[in-house]
């Protein structure tokens, strides 16, 4: 048999009622056997739960504490250095693009297969004796002539030996 | 840094046994309770003890522990059902000695078996109220539900537990004598 006051009995057990409400329910408990039995049984259940036979394990407790202090300290440094995955991916991509850009700017790196550089006339042509290199160009005003080397690029040679 | 470790060690020594007791009643496994207790306190250590007011630390840790236990219960729900069935099949084939040991273990775990029959919300609210002596408002903060729900959960949990306990007493008079002896 359930009494309508039983919900308030639970609140009384937990001390969640005001003083006036507590007095009211206590007066009712004195008169209602159902509520009185319920109140007693609720208190017994509390005692059983509080007396639950929990076995303390000091060794496990110490081991857990050491684990936490060890793992916790390692994680602090990792957290300081760690980056979010999207940021890390962007950094890798940026480094890759910078690398490609740097390599592409290196002189002649991509010119390897485009052709050879030729100098005309060749420096080994013994019929011509070039003048020593000088920065005095006033002799050209007097009509003097000199040999100028022309440097031009040749087209790459294909497998048939044709340019 | 050393002061932080000392403060944390003090908090750990205070909360770890209480967490283990709460989780053992909630989950029914002491090893699992220890694992989750350690994980909860590790998260507190990483979060920083100085970032919380001292009176809030207990609720913070219990909230984390309760959430981890909830995830674990969901995951193991099917496994536990299968294991229970298997234990039921094996019981008739055990010898007398083994049966007596099993009965003793059952008596010791009777409370846990009665608690296990409660829905998880009711069990959690009841354990926090009876073991940790938290108020309804504090339980509502830990579990993330309203105070009204906590009131209802605790009342229904107690009622259901009381009915199960009476059923057990009717079916096993030895248990009644044992509880009577403890009460007296």
CSV table of C-alpha atoms in Angstrom, one decimal:
chain,number,residue,atom,x,y,z
A,1,UNK,CA,0.0,0.0,0.0
A,2,UNK,CA,1.4,3.4,-1.0
A,3,UNK,CA,0.7,6.5,0.9
A,4,UNK,CA,0.7,9.9,-1.0
A,5,UNK,CA,3.1,11.2,1.6
A,6,UNK,CA,5.8,8.7,0.7
A,7,UNK,CA,7.6,11.0,-1.7
A,8,UNK,CA,8.0,13.5,1.2
A,9,UNK,CA,9.4,10.7,3.4
A,10,UNK,CA,12.3,10.4,1.0
A,11,UNK,CA,12.9,14.2,1.2
A,12,UNK,CA,12.7,14.0,5.0
A,13,UNK,CA,15.4,11.3,5.1
A,14,UNK,CA,17.7,13.6,3.0
A,15,UNK,CA,16.9,16.8,5.0
A,16,UNK,CA,15.6,18.6,1.9
A,17,UNK,CA,12.4,19.9,3.6
A,18,UNK,CA,11.9,23.2,5.4
A,19,UNK,CA,11.3,23.1,9.2
A,20,UNK,CA,7.6,23.4,8.9
A,21,UNK,CA,7.3,20.7,6.2
A,22,UNK,CA,9.5,18.4,8.3
A,23,UNK,CA,7.3,18.9,11.4
A,24,UNK,CA,4.3,18.2,9.2
A,25,UNK,CA,5.6,14.9,7.8
A,26,UNK,CA,6.9,13.8,11.2
A,27,UNK,CA,3.4,14.2,12.6
A,28,UNK,CA,2.1,12.2,9.8
A,29,UNK,CA,4.7,9.4,10.2
A,30,UNK,CA,3.6,9.1,13.9
A,31,UNK,CA,0.1,8.3,12.7
A,32,UNK,CA,0.7,6.3,9.4
A,33,UNK,CA,2.2,2.9,9.7
A,34,UNK,CA,3.1,2.6,6.0
A,35,UNK,CA,5.1,5.8,6.0
A,36,UNK,CA,6.7,4.9,9.3
A,37,UNK,CA,7.9,1.5,7.9
A,38,UNK,CA,9.0,3.2,4.7
A,39,UNK,CA,11.0,5.8,6.7
A,40,UNK,CA,12.7,3.0,8.7
A,41,UNK,CA,13.5,1.0,5.6
A,42,UNK,CA,15.0,4.0,3.8
A,43,UNK,CA,17.3,4.6,6.8
A,44,UNK,CA,18.4,0.9,6.8
A,45,UNK,CA,19.1,1.1,3.1
A,46,UNK,CA,21.3,4.2,3.7
A,47,UNK,CA,23.2,2.3,6.4
A,48,UNK,CA,23.7,-0.7,4.1
A,49,UNK,CA,25.0,1.5,1.3
A,50,UNK,CA,27.3,3.4,3.6
A,51,UNK,CA,28.7,0.1,5.0
A,52,UNK,CA,29.4,-1.3,1.6
A,53,UNK,CA,32.5,-3.5,2.1
A,54,UNK,CA,34.9,-1.6,0.0
A,55,UNK,CA,38.5,-3.0,0.3
A,56,UNK,CA,41.1,-0.3,0.3
A,57,UNK,CA,44.3,-1.1,-1.6
A,58,UNK,CA,47.1,1.2,-0.5
A,59,UNK,CA,49.6,-0.3,-3.0
A,60,UNK,CA,47.2,0.3,-5.9
A,61,UNK,CA,46.6,3.8,-4.7
A,62,UNK,CA,50.3,4.6,-4.5
A,63,UNK,CA,50.8,3.1,-8.0
A,64,UNK,CA,48.0,5.2,-9.4
A,65,UNK,CA,49.5,8.4,-7.9
A,66,UNK,CA,52.9,7.7,-9.3
A,67,UNK,CA,51.4,6.9,-12.7
A,68,UNK,CA,49.5,10.2,-12.7
A,69,UNK,CA,52.5,12.3,-11.7
A,70,UNK,CA,54.6,10.6,-14.4
A,71,UNK,CA,52.1,10.7,-17.2
A,72,UNK,CA,50.8,14.2,-16.3
A,73,UNK,CA,54.3,15.7,-16.4
A,74,UNK,CA,55.1,14.1,-19.8
A,75,UNK,CA,51.9,15.4,-21.2
A,76,UNK,CA,52.6,19.0,-20.2
A,77,UNK,CA,55.6,19.2,-22.5
A,78,UNK,CA,53.8,17.5,-25.3
A,79,UNK,CA,50.8,19.8,-25.0
A,80,UNK,CA,53.1,22.9,-25.2
A,81,UNK,CA,54.7,21.7,-28.4
A,82,UNK,CA,51.7,20.1,-30.0
A,83,UNK,CA,49.9,21.9,-32.8
A,84,UNK,CA,46.4,21.3,-34.1
A,85,UNK,CA,46.3,19.0,-37.0
A,86,UNK,CA,45.1,21.5,-39.6
A,87,UNK,CA,47.8,24.0,-38.6
A,88,UNK,CA,50.4,21.3,-38.8
A,89,UNK,CA,49.3,20.2,-42.2
A,90,UNK,CA,49.4,23.8,-43.5
A,91,UNK,CA,52.9,24.2,-42.2
A,92,UNK,CA,54.0,21.1,-44.0
A,93,UNK,CA,52.4,22.3,-47.2
A,94,UNK,CA,54.0,25.7,-46.9
A,95,UNK,CA,57.4,24.2,-46.3
A,96,UNK,CA,57.0,22.0,-49.3
A,97,UNK,CA,56.0,24.9,-51.6
A,98,UNK,CA,58.8,27.0,-50.2
A,99,UNK,CA,61.2,24.2,-51.1
A,100,UNK,CA,60.0,24.0,-54.6
A,101,UNK,CA,60.1,27.7,-55.0
A,102,UNK,CA,63.7,27.9,-53.7
A,103,UNK,CA,64.8,25.1,-56.0
A,104,UNK,CA,63.2,26.7,-59.0
A,105,UNK,CA,65.0,29.9,-58.5
A,106,UNK,CA,68.4,28.3,-58.5
A,107,UNK,CA,70.2,29.3,-61.8
A,108,UNK,CA,70.5,26.6,-64.4
A,109,UNK,CA,68.8,24.0,-62.5
A,110,UNK,CA,66.1,23.6,-65.0
A,111,UNK,CA,68.3,24.5,-67.9
A,112,UNK,CA,70.1,21.3,-68.0
A,113,UNK,CA,68.1,19.7,-70.7
A,114,UNK,CA,67.3,22.9,-72.6
A,115,UNK,CA,70.5,23.1,-74.5
A,116,UNK,CA,74.1,24.1,-74.2
A,117,UNK,CA,75.7,27.4,-74.1
A,118,UNK,CA,78.0,28.2,-77.0
A,119,UNK,CA,80.6,30.8,-77.3
A,120,UNK,CA,81.4,32.2,-80.8
A,121,UNK,CA,84.2,32.4,-81.7
A,122,UNK,CA,85.5,29.6,-79.6
A,123,UNK,CA,88.2,30.5,-77.1
A,124,UNK,CA,90.5,27.9,-78.7
A,125,UNK,CA,90.4,29.5,-82.2
A,126,UNK,CA,94.1,30.2,-82.7
A,127,UNK,CA,93.6,32.4,-85.8
A,128,UNK,CA,92.3,35.1,-83.6
A,129,UNK,CA,94.2,36.6,-80.8
A,130,UNK,CA,91.9,38.4,-78.5
A,131,UNK,CA,93.0,41.5,-76.7
A,132,UNK,CA,93.4,41.4,-73.0
A,133,UNK,CA,90.3,42.4,-71.0
A,134,UNK,CA,90.2,46.0,-70.1
A,135,UNK,CA,87.8,48.6,-69.0
A,136,UNK,CA,89.3,51.4,-71.1
A,137,UNK,CA,86.9,51.7,-74.0
A,138,UNK,CA,88.4,55.0,-75.3
A,139,UNK,CA,90.4,53.2,-78.0
A,140,UNK,CA,87.1,52.4,-79.8
A,141,UNK,CA,86.8,56.2,-80.2
A,142,UNK,CA,90.1,56.1,-82.2
A,143,UNK,CA,88.7,53.5,-84.5
A,144,UNK,CA,90.4,50.5,-82.9
A,145,UNK,CA,88.6,47.2,-83.2
A,146,UNK,CA,88.5,44.2,-81.0
A,147,UNK,CA,87.0,40.8,-80.9
A,148,UNK,CA,83.8,40.4,-79.0
A,149,UNK,CA,82.8,37.0,-77.9
A,150,UNK,CA,79.1,36.3,-78.6
A,151,UNK,CA,77.4,34.0,-76.3
A,152,UNK,CA,74.2,32.4,-77.4
A,153,UNK,CA,72.2,29.4,-76.4
A,154,UNK,CA,71.7,26.5,-78.8
A,155,UNK,CA,68.6,24.5,-79.1
A,156,UNK,CA,68.6,21.1,-77.5
A,157,UNK,CA,69.8,18.2,-79.6
A,158,UNK,CA,67.2,15.5,-80.2
A,159,UNK,CA,67.9,11.7,-80.5
A,160,UNK,CA,68.4,12.0,-84.3
A,161,UNK,CA,71.2,14.6,-83.7
A,162,UNK,CA,69.1,17.4,-85.0
A,163,UNK,CA,68.5,20.7,-83.2
B,1,UNK,CA,55.6,23.1,-9.3
B,2,UNK,CA,56.6,21.1,-6.2
B,3,UNK,CA,53.8,22.9,-4.3
B,4,UNK,CA,51.3,21.9,-7.0
B,5,UNK,CA,52.4,18.3,-6.7
B,6,UNK,CA,52.0,18.4,-3.0
B,7,UNK,CA,48.5,19.9,-3.2
B,8,UNK,CA,47.5,17.4,-5.8
B,9,UNK,CA,48.9,14.5,-3.8
B,10,UNK,CA,46.8,15.7,-0.8
B,11,UNK,CA,43.6,15.9,-3.0
B,12,UNK,CA,44.4,12.6,-4.6
B,13,UNK,CA,44.7,10.8,-1.2
B,14,UNK,CA,41.4,12.2,-0.1
B,15,UNK,CA,39.4,11.6,-3.3
B,16,UNK,CA,40.8,8.3,-4.7
B,17,UNK,CA,39.3,5.9,-2.1
B,18,UNK,CA,36.0,7.7,-2.3
B,19,UNK,CA,36.0,7.6,-6.1
B,20,UNK,CA,36.9,3.9,-6.1
B,21,UNK,CA,34.0,3.1,-3.6
B,22,UNK,CA,31.5,5.1,-5.7
B,23,UNK,CA,32.6,3.6,-9.0
B,24,UNK,CA,32.8,0.1,-7.6
B,25,UNK,CA,29.2,0.3,-6.6
B,26,UNK,CA,28.2,1.9,-9.9
B,27,UNK,CA,30.1,-0.5,-12.1
B,28,UNK,CA,30.5,-3.7,-10.1
B,29,UNK,CA,34.2,-4.1,-10.8
B,30,UNK,CA,37.0,-3.0,-8.6
B,31,UNK,CA,39.6,-3.0,-11.3
B,32,UNK,CA,37.5,-0.9,-13.6
B,33,UNK,CA,36.7,1.4,-10.7
B,34,UNK,CA,40.4,1.9,-10.1
B,35,UNK,CA,41.1,2.6,-13.8
B,36,UNK,CA,38.4,5.2,-14.1
B,37,UNK,CA,39.3,6.8,-10.7
B,38,UNK,CA,42.9,7.1,-12.0
B,39,UNK,CA,41.8,8.6,-15.3
B,40,UNK,CA,39.5,11.1,-13.6
B,41,UNK,CA,42.3,12.3,-11.3
B,42,UNK,CA,44.8,12.4,-14.2
B,43,UNK,CA,42.4,14.8,-16.0
B,44,UNK,CA,42.3,16.9,-12.9
B,45,UNK,CA,46.1,17.0,-12.7
B,46,UNK,CA,46.3,18.0,-16.4
B,47,UNK,CA,43.5,20.6,-16.0
B,48,UNK,CA,45.3,22.1,-13.0
B,49,UNK,CA,44.3,22.0,-9.4
B,50,UNK,CA,44.8,25.8,-9.0
B,51,UNK,CA,42.3,26.5,-11.7
B,52,UNK,CA,39.4,25.4,-9.5
B,53,UNK,CA,38.2,26.7,-6.2
B,54,UNK,CA,38.9,24.0,-3.5
B,55,UNK,CA,35.3,23.3,-2.8
B,56,UNK,CA,34.5,22.7,-6.5
B,57,UNK,CA,37.3,20.1,-7.0
B,58,UNK,CA,35.3,17.2,-5.6
B,59,UNK,CA,32.2,17.9,-7.8
B,60,UNK,CA,34.5,18.4,-10.9
B,61,UNK,CA,36.2,15.0,-10.3
B,62,UNK,CA,33.0,13.2,-9.6
B,63,UNK,CA,31.4,14.6,-12.7
B,64,UNK,CA,34.3,13.4,-14.9
B,65,UNK,CA,34.2,10.0,-13.2
B,66,UNK,CA,30.5,9.7,-13.6
B,67,UNK,CA,30.7,10.5,-17.3
B,68,UNK,CA,33.5,8.0,-17.9
B,69,UNK,CA,31.6,5.4,-16.0
B,70,UNK,CA,28.5,6.1,-18.1
B,71,UNK,CA,30.5,5.6,-21.3
B,72,UNK,CA,31.9,2.4,-19.9
B,73,UNK,CA,28.5,1.0,-18.9
B,74,UNK,CA,27.1,1.7,-22.3
B,75,UNK,CA,30.0,-0.1,-23.9
B,76,UNK,CA,29.8,-3.1,-21.7
B,77,UNK,CA,26.1,-3.5,-21.4
B,78,UNK,CA,25.9,-6.3,-23.9
B,79,UNK,CA,29.0,-8.0,-22.5
B,80,UNK,CA,27.6,-8.0,-19.0
B,81,UNK,CA,24.3,-9.6,-20.1
B,82,UNK,CA,26.2,-12.4,-21.8
B,83,UNK,CA,28.4,-13.0,-18.8
B,84,UNK,CA,25.4,-13.1,-16.4
B,85,UNK,CA,23.7,-15.7,-18.6
B,86,UNK,CA,26.9,-17.8,-18.7
B,87,UNK,CA,27.2,-17.6,-14.9
B,88,UNK,CA,23.6,-18.8,-14.6
B,89,UNK,CA,24.2,-21.8,-16.8
B,90,UNK,CA,27.4,-22.8,-15.0
B,91,UNK,CA,26.0,-22.6,-11.5
B,92,UNK,CA,24.1,-26.0,-11.3
B,93,UNK,CA,27.3,-27.8,-12.3
B,94,UNK,CA,29.5,-26.5,-9.5
B,95,UNK,CA,30.5,-28.6,-6.5
B,96,UNK,CA,29.2,-28.0,-3.0
B,97,UNK,CA,32.3,-26.3,-1.8
B,98,UNK,CA,32.3,-24.0,-4.8
B,99,UNK,CA,28.6,-23.4,-4.3
B,100,UNK,CA,29.2,-22.3,-0.7
B,101,UNK,CA,31.9,-19.9,-1.8
B,102,UNK,CA,29.7,-18.6,-4.5
B,103,UNK,CA,26.9,-18.1,-2.0
B,104,UNK,CA,29.3,-16.2,0.3
B,105,UNK,CA,30.4,-14.1,-2.6
B,106,UNK,CA,26.8,-13.5,-3.5
B,107,UNK,CA,26.0,-12.4,0.0
B,108,UNK,CA,28.9,-10.0,0.0
B,109,UNK,CA,27.9,-8.6,-3.4
B,110,UNK,CA,24.2,-8.7,-2.6
B,111,UNK,CA,24.0,-4.9,-2.2
B,112,UNK,CA,25.8,-4.5,-5.5
B,113,UNK,CA,23.4,-6.9,-7.2
B,114,UNK,CA,20.4,-5.0,-5.7
B,115,UNK,CA,22.0,-1.7,-6.8
B,116,UNK,CA,22.7,-3.2,-10.2
B,117,UNK,CA,19.0,-3.8,-10.7
B,118,UNK,CA,18.3,-0.1,-10.6
B,119,UNK,CA,18.5,2.1,-13.7
B,120,UNK,CA,21.8,3.9,-14.0
B,121,UNK,CA,20.4,7.4,-13.3
B,122,UNK,CA,18.7,6.2,-10.1
B,123,UNK,CA,21.8,4.2,-9.0
B,124,UNK,CA,24.1,7.2,-9.6
B,125,UNK,CA,21.9,9.7,-7.7
B,126,UNK,CA,21.4,7.3,-4.8
B,127,UNK,CA,25.1,6.5,-4.4
B,128,UNK,CA,26.1,10.2,-4.5
B,129,UNK,CA,23.4,10.9,-1.9
B,130,UNK,CA,24.2,8.1,0.5
B,131,UNK,CA,27.9,7.7,0.1
B,132,UNK,CA,29.1,11.2,-0.7
B,133,UNK,CA,26.2,12.9,1.2
B,134,UNK,CA,25.8,15.4,-1.6
B,135,UNK,CA,22.7,17.7,-1.6
B,136,UNK,CA,20.2,17.4,-4.4
B,137,UNK,CA,21.6,20.6,-6.0
B,138,UNK,CA,25.2,19.2,-5.9
B,139,UNK,CA,24.0,15.9,-7.4
B,140,UNK,CA,22.3,17.8,-10.2
B,141,UNK,CA,25.6,19.6,-10.9
B,142,UNK,CA,27.5,16.4,-11.1
B,143,UNK,CA,25.0,14.5,-13.2
B,144,UNK,CA,24.0,17.4,-15.4
B,145,UNK,CA,20.2,17.0,-14.8
B,146,UNK,CA,17.6,19.1,-13.0
B,147,UNK,CA,17.1,19.0,-9.2
B,148,UNK,CA,13.5,17.7,-9.8
B,149,UNK,CA,14.9,14.8,-11.7
B,150,UNK,CA,17.4,14.1,-8.9
B,151,UNK,CA,14.5,14.1,-6.4
B,152,UNK,CA,12.5,11.7,-8.5
B,153,UNK,CA,15.5,9.4,-9.2
B,154,UNK,CA,16.4,9.1,-5.5
B,155,UNK,CA,12.8,8.4,-4.4
B,156,UNK,CA,12.2,5.8,-7.2
B,157,UNK,CA,15.6,4.3,-6.6
B,158,UNK,CA,15.0,3.9,-2.9
B,159,UNK,CA,11.6,2.4,-3.5
B,160,UNK,CA,12.8,-0.1,-6.0
B,161,UNK,CA,15.7,-1.0,-3.8
B,162,UNK,CA,13.4,-1.5,-0.9
B,163,UNK,CA,11.1,-3.8,-2.9
B,164,UNK,CA,14.1,-5.8,-4.2
B,165,UNK,CA,15.5,-6.1,-0.7
B,166,UNK,CA,12.2,-7.4,0.6
B,167,UNK,CA,12.0,-9.9,-2.2
B,168,UNK,CA,15.5,-11.2,-1.4
B,169,UNK,CA,14.6,-11.5,2.3
B,170,UNK,CA,11.5,-13.5,1.5
B,171,UNK,CA,13.5,-15.8,-0.8
B,172,UNK,CA,16.6,-16.2,1.4
B,173,UNK,CA,15.9,-16.1,5.2
B,174,UNK,CA,19.7,-16.4,5.9
B,175,UNK,CA,20.2,-13.0,4.4
B,176,UNK,CA,17.5,-11.6,6.6
B,177,UNK,CA,19.2,-13.1,9.7
B,178,UNK,CA,22.5,-11.6,8.6
B,179,UNK,CA,21.1,-8.2,8.1
B,180,UNK,CA,19.2,-8.4,11.3
B,181,UNK,CA,22.4,-9.3,13.1
B,182,UNK,CA,24.2,-6.3,11.6
B,183,UNK,CA,21.3,-4.0,12.5
B,184,UNK,CA,21.4,-5.2,16.1
